[in-house]
Amino acid sequence: MIHFFFENIDKIEITPSTIKWLEALIISENRKLGDITYIFCDDEYLLKVNRDFLYHDYYTDIITFDYVKGKTISADIFVSLPRILENAKTLGKDFNSEFHRVLAHGILHLIGYKDKTEEEITEMRAKEDFYLSIL
């Protein structure tokens, strides 16, 4: 099941189609849906999570805590909505598109996709673009 919480930020609407899209992404990657919790927050909240748990002192748009067991995808995924908005503006994208890209990005990491090397980044972007195209 996919859950959504909001910390230090106004709620935004998460449509049933977004939930179905995330579920379809997981199934199409030959995985099972476990428990995924998205926690939407502001930059300062996510910075604190980054400092406290990962010992990183910088802003980011997403932090994923992986609880995957076998092919069952479970996680806590923290997402900074202001960071997504800023990234969307910088990239010349609309918020909705960047928002869904980040949601997919977290799931794709849980499935096993990485983004450290140029080759991995290219593969990750291709997967994100593919799933965005079927949204």
PDB file of C-alpha atoms in Angstrom:
ATOM      1  CA  MET A   1       0.000   0.000   0.000  1.00  0.00           C
ATOM      2  CA  ILE A   2       1.191   3.535  -0.707  1.00  0.00           C
ATOM      3  CA  HIS A   3       0.750   6.158   2.018  1.00  0.00           C
ATOM      4  CA  PHE A   4       1.280   9.921   1.931  1.00  0.00           C
ATOM      5  CA  PHE A   5       2.130  12.259   4.798  1.00  0.00           C
ATOM      6  CA  PHE A   6       3.013  15.936   4.965  1.00  0.00           C
ATOM      7  CA  GLU A   7       5.491  17.470   7.412  1.00  0.00           C
ATOM      8  CA  ASN A   8       6.079  21.237   7.729  1.00  0.00           C
ATOM      9  CA  ILE A   9       4.338  21.839   4.405  1.00  0.00           C
ATOM     10  CA  ASP A  10       0.846  22.407   3.037  1.00  0.00           C
ATOM     11  CA  LYS A  11      -0.848  19.327   1.662  1.00  0.00           C
ATOM     12  CA  ILE A  12      -1.126  18.850  -2.072  1.00  0.00           C
ATOM     13  CA  GLU A  13      -3.601  16.594  -3.806  1.00  0.00           C
ATOM     14  CA  ILE A  14      -2.345  13.141  -4.700  1.00  0.00           C
ATOM     15  CA  THR A  15      -4.692  11.792  -7.335  1.00  0.00           C
ATOM     16  CA  PRO A  16      -5.827   8.177  -7.582  1.00  0.00           C
ATOM     17  CA  SER A  17      -4.235   8.110 -11.051  1.00  0.00           C
ATOM     18  CA  THR A  18      -0.839   8.914  -9.510  1.00  0.00           C
ATOM     19  CA  ILE A  19      -1.225   6.024  -7.075  1.00  0.00           C
ATOM     20  CA  LYS A  20      -2.258   3.634  -9.875  1.00  0.00           C
ATOM     21  CA  TRP A  21       0.679   4.866 -11.976  1.00  0.00           C
ATOM     22  CA  LEU A  22       3.167   4.121  -9.177  1.00  0.00           C
ATOM     23  CA  GLU A  23       1.632   0.685  -8.637  1.00  0.00           C
ATOM     24  CA  ALA A  24       1.823  -0.016 -12.396  1.00  0.00           C
ATOM     25  CA  LEU A  25       5.493   1.032 -12.440  1.00  0.00           C
ATOM     26  CA  ILE A  26       6.273  -1.485  -9.695  1.00  0.00           C
ATOM     27  CA  ILE A  27       4.324  -4.293 -11.374  1.00  0.00           C
ATOM     28  CA  SER A  28       5.825  -3.612 -14.814  1.00  0.00           C
ATOM     29  CA  GLU A  29       9.298  -3.951 -13.273  1.00  0.00           C
ATOM     30  CA  ASN A  30       8.307  -7.431 -12.053  1.00  0.00           C
ATOM     31  CA  ARG A  31       8.084  -6.398  -8.417  1.00  0.00           C
ATOM     32  CA  LYS A  32       5.392  -6.521  -5.720  1.00  0.00           C
ATOM     33  CA  LEU A  33       4.057  -3.568  -3.791  1.00  0.00           C
ATOM     34  CA  GLY A  34       4.770  -3.723  -0.087  1.00  0.00           C
ATOM     35  CA  ASP A  35       4.399  -0.621   2.111  1.00  0.00           C
ATOM     36  CA  ILE A  36       5.667   2.635   0.670  1.00  0.00           C
ATOM     37  CA  THR A  37       5.324   5.838   2.638  1.00  0.00           C
ATOM     38  CA  TYR A  38       5.986   9.169   0.978  1.00  0.00           C
ATOM     39  CA  ILE A  39       6.668  11.975   3.429  1.00  0.00           C
ATOM     40  CA  PHE A  40       6.412  15.349   1.704  1.00  0.00           C
ATOM     41  CA  CYS A  41       8.192  18.127   3.536  1.00  0.00           C
ATOM     42  CA  ASP A  42      10.036  21.425   3.248  1.00  0.00           C
ATOM     43  CA  ASP A  43      13.764  21.852   2.586  1.00  0.00           C
ATOM     44  CA  GLU A  44      14.705  22.298   6.242  1.00  0.00           C
ATOM     45  CA  TYR A  45      12.912  19.130   7.321  1.00  0.00           C
ATOM     46  CA  LEU A  46      14.662  17.084   4.629  1.00  0.00           C
ATOM     47  CA  LEU A  47      18.019  18.711   5.419  1.00  0.00           C
ATOM     48  CA  LYS A  48      17.601  17.549   9.023  1.00  0.00           C
ATOM     49  CA  VAL A  49      16.831  13.995   7.844  1.00  0.00           C
ATOM     50  CA  ASN A  50      19.900  14.158   5.593  1.00  0.00           C
ATOM     51  CA  ARG A  51      22.105  15.328   8.466  1.00  0.00           C
ATOM     52  CA  ASP A  52      20.679  13.032  11.158  1.00  0.00           C
ATOM     53  CA  PHE A  53      20.528   9.782   9.211  1.00  0.00           C
ATOM     54  CA  LEU A  54      22.974  10.081   6.303  1.00  0.00           C
ATOM     55  CA  TYR A  55      25.436  12.569   7.836  1.00  0.00           C
ATOM     56  CA  HIS A  56      25.214  14.771   4.722  1.00  0.00           C
ATOM     57  CA  ASP A  57      25.006  18.527   5.132  1.00  0.00           C
ATOM     58  CA  TYR A  58      23.252  19.585   1.933  1.00  0.00           C
ATOM     59  CA  TYR A  59      19.800  20.044   0.463  1.00  0.00           C
ATOM     60  CA  THR A  60      18.317  17.365  -1.739  1.00  0.00           C
ATOM     61  CA  ASP A  61      14.948  16.653  -3.322  1.00  0.00           C
ATOM     62  CA  ILE A  62      14.567  13.044  -2.180  1.00  0.00           C
ATOM     63  CA  ILE A  63      15.901  10.579   0.389  1.00  0.00           C
ATOM     64  CA  THR A  64      14.825   6.957   0.227  1.00  0.00           C
ATOM     65  CA  PHE A  65      15.049   4.487   3.091  1.00  0.00           C
ATOM     66  CA  ASP A  66      15.000   1.045   1.532  1.00  0.00           C
ATOM     67  CA  TYR A  67      13.083  -1.798   3.233  1.00  0.00           C
ATOM     68  CA  VAL A  68      12.920  -4.041   0.149  1.00  0.00           C
ATOM     69  CA  LYS A  69      12.680  -7.770   0.791  1.00  0.00           C
ATOM     70  CA  GLY A  70      13.181  -9.900  -2.290  1.00  0.00           C
ATOM     71  CA  LYS A  71      10.846  -8.553  -4.936  1.00  0.00           C
ATOM     72  CA  THR A  72       8.571  -6.741  -2.461  1.00  0.00           C
ATOM     73  CA  ILE A  73       9.119  -2.983  -2.605  1.00  0.00           C
ATOM     74  CA  SER A  74       8.805  -1.181   0.736  1.00  0.00           C
ATOM     75  CA  ALA A  75      10.324   2.124   1.831  1.00  0.00           C
ATOM     76  CA  ASP A  76      10.029   5.480   3.495  1.00  0.00           C
ATOM     77  CA  ILE A  77      10.605   8.166   0.877  1.00  0.00           C
ATOM     78  CA  PHE A  78      11.134  11.764   1.988  1.00  0.00           C
ATOM     79  CA  VAL A  79      10.504  14.401  -0.678  1.00  0.00           C
ATOM     80  CA  SER A  80      11.107  18.162  -0.514  1.00  0.00           C
ATOM     81  CA  LEU A  81       8.315  19.889  -2.411  1.00  0.00           C
ATOM     82  CA  PRO A  82      10.089  23.300  -2.494  1.00  0.00           C
ATOM     83  CA  ARG A  83      13.208  21.622  -3.928  1.00  0.00           C
ATOM     84  CA  ILE A  84      11.093  20.003  -6.665  1.00  0.00           C
ATOM     85  CA  LEU A  85       9.555  23.377  -7.497  1.00  0.00           C
ATOM     86  CA  GLU A  86      12.991  25.016  -7.671  1.00  0.00           C
ATOM     87  CA  ASN A  87      14.394  22.182  -9.807  1.00  0.00           C
ATOM     88  CA  ALA A  88      11.401  22.389 -12.151  1.00  0.00           C
ATOM     89  CA  LYS A  89      12.003  26.122 -12.656  1.00  0.00           C
ATOM     90  CA  THR A  90      15.733  25.583 -13.213  1.00  0.00           C
ATOM     91  CA  LEU A  91      15.079  22.807 -15.746  1.00  0.00           C
ATOM     92  CA  GLY A  92      12.223  24.645 -17.467  1.00  0.00           C
ATOM     93  CA  LYS A  93       9.721  21.938 -16.522  1.00  0.00           C
ATOM     94  CA  ASP A  94       6.330  22.192 -14.890  1.00  0.00           C
ATOM     95  CA  PHE A  95       5.977  21.189 -11.236  1.00  0.00           C
ATOM     96  CA  ASN A  96       3.685  18.237 -12.003  1.00  0.00           C
ATOM     97  CA  SER A  97       6.183  16.635 -14.375  1.00  0.00           C
ATOM     98  CA  GLU A  98       9.135  17.083 -12.011  1.00  0.00           C
ATOM     99  CA  PHE A  99       7.018  15.882  -9.071  1.00  0.00           C
ATOM    100  CA  HIS A 100       6.173  12.625 -10.843  1.00  0.00           C
ATOM    101  CA  ARG A 101       9.775  12.194 -12.023  1.00  0.00           C
ATOM    102  CA  VAL A 102      10.962  12.343  -8.404  1.00  0.00           C
ATOM    103  CA  LEU A 103       8.259   9.889  -7.243  1.00  0.00           C
ATOM    104  CA  ALA A 104       9.335   7.451  -9.965  1.00  0.00           C
ATOM    105  CA  HIS A 105      13.024   8.062  -9.221  1.00  0.00           C
ATOM    106  CA  GLY A 106      12.600   6.861  -5.630  1.00  0.00           C
ATOM    107  CA  ILE A 107      10.810   3.698  -6.740  1.00  0.00           C
ATOM    108  CA  LEU A 108      13.388   2.997  -9.449  1.00  0.00           C
ATOM    109  CA  HIS A 109      16.172   3.158  -6.862  1.00  0.00           C
ATOM    110  CA  LEU A 110      14.286   0.595  -4.776  1.00  0.00           C
ATOM    111  CA  ILE A 111      14.025  -1.675  -7.796  1.00  0.00           C
ATOM    112  CA  GLY A 112      17.780  -1.508  -8.227  1.00  0.00           C
ATOM    113  CA  TYR A 113      18.515   1.285 -10.680  1.00  0.00           C
ATOM    114  CA  LYS A 114      21.455   3.491  -9.755  1.00  0.00           C
ATOM    115  CA  ASP A 115      22.588   6.967 -10.801  1.00  0.00           C
ATOM    116  CA  LYS A 116      26.257   7.312  -9.864  1.00  0.00           C
ATOM    117  CA  THR A 117      27.937   6.810 -13.257  1.00  0.00           C
ATOM    118  CA  GLU A 118      27.050   8.457 -16.580  1.00  0.00           C
ATOM    119  CA  GLU A 119      25.796   5.106 -17.881  1.00  0.00           C
ATOM    120  CA  GLU A 120      23.595   4.586 -14.814  1.00  0.00           C
ATOM    121  CA  ILE A 121      22.244   8.144 -15.029  1.00  0.00           C
ATOM    122  CA  THR A 122      21.357   7.609 -18.702  1.00  0.00           C
ATOM    123  CA  GLU A 123      19.526   4.381 -17.871  1.00  0.00           C
ATOM    124  CA  MET A 124      17.706   5.989 -14.905  1.00  0.00           C
ATOM    125  CA  ARG A 125      16.602   8.991 -17.024  1.00  0.00           C
ATOM    126  CA  ALA A 126      15.373   6.670 -19.772  1.00  0.00           C
ATOM    127  CA  LYS A 127      13.288   4.709 -17.267  1.00  0.00           C
ATOM    128  CA  GLU A 128      11.909   7.931 -15.737  1.00  0.00           C
ATOM    129  CA  ASP A 129      11.050   9.268 -19.189  1.00  0.00           C
ATOM    130  CA  PHE A 130       9.373   5.999 -20.153  1.00  0.00           C
ATOM    131  CA  TYR A 131       7.172   5.948 -17.066  1.00  0.00           C
ATOM    132  CA  LEU A 132       6.370   9.647 -17.388  1.00  0.00           C
ATOM    133  CA  SER A 133       5.238   8.994 -20.965  1.00  0.00           C
ATOM    134  CA  ILE A 134       2.602   6.526 -19.751  1.00  0.00           C
ATOM    135  CA  LEU A 135       1.382   8.751 -16.928  1.00  0.00           C
TER     136      LEU A 135
END
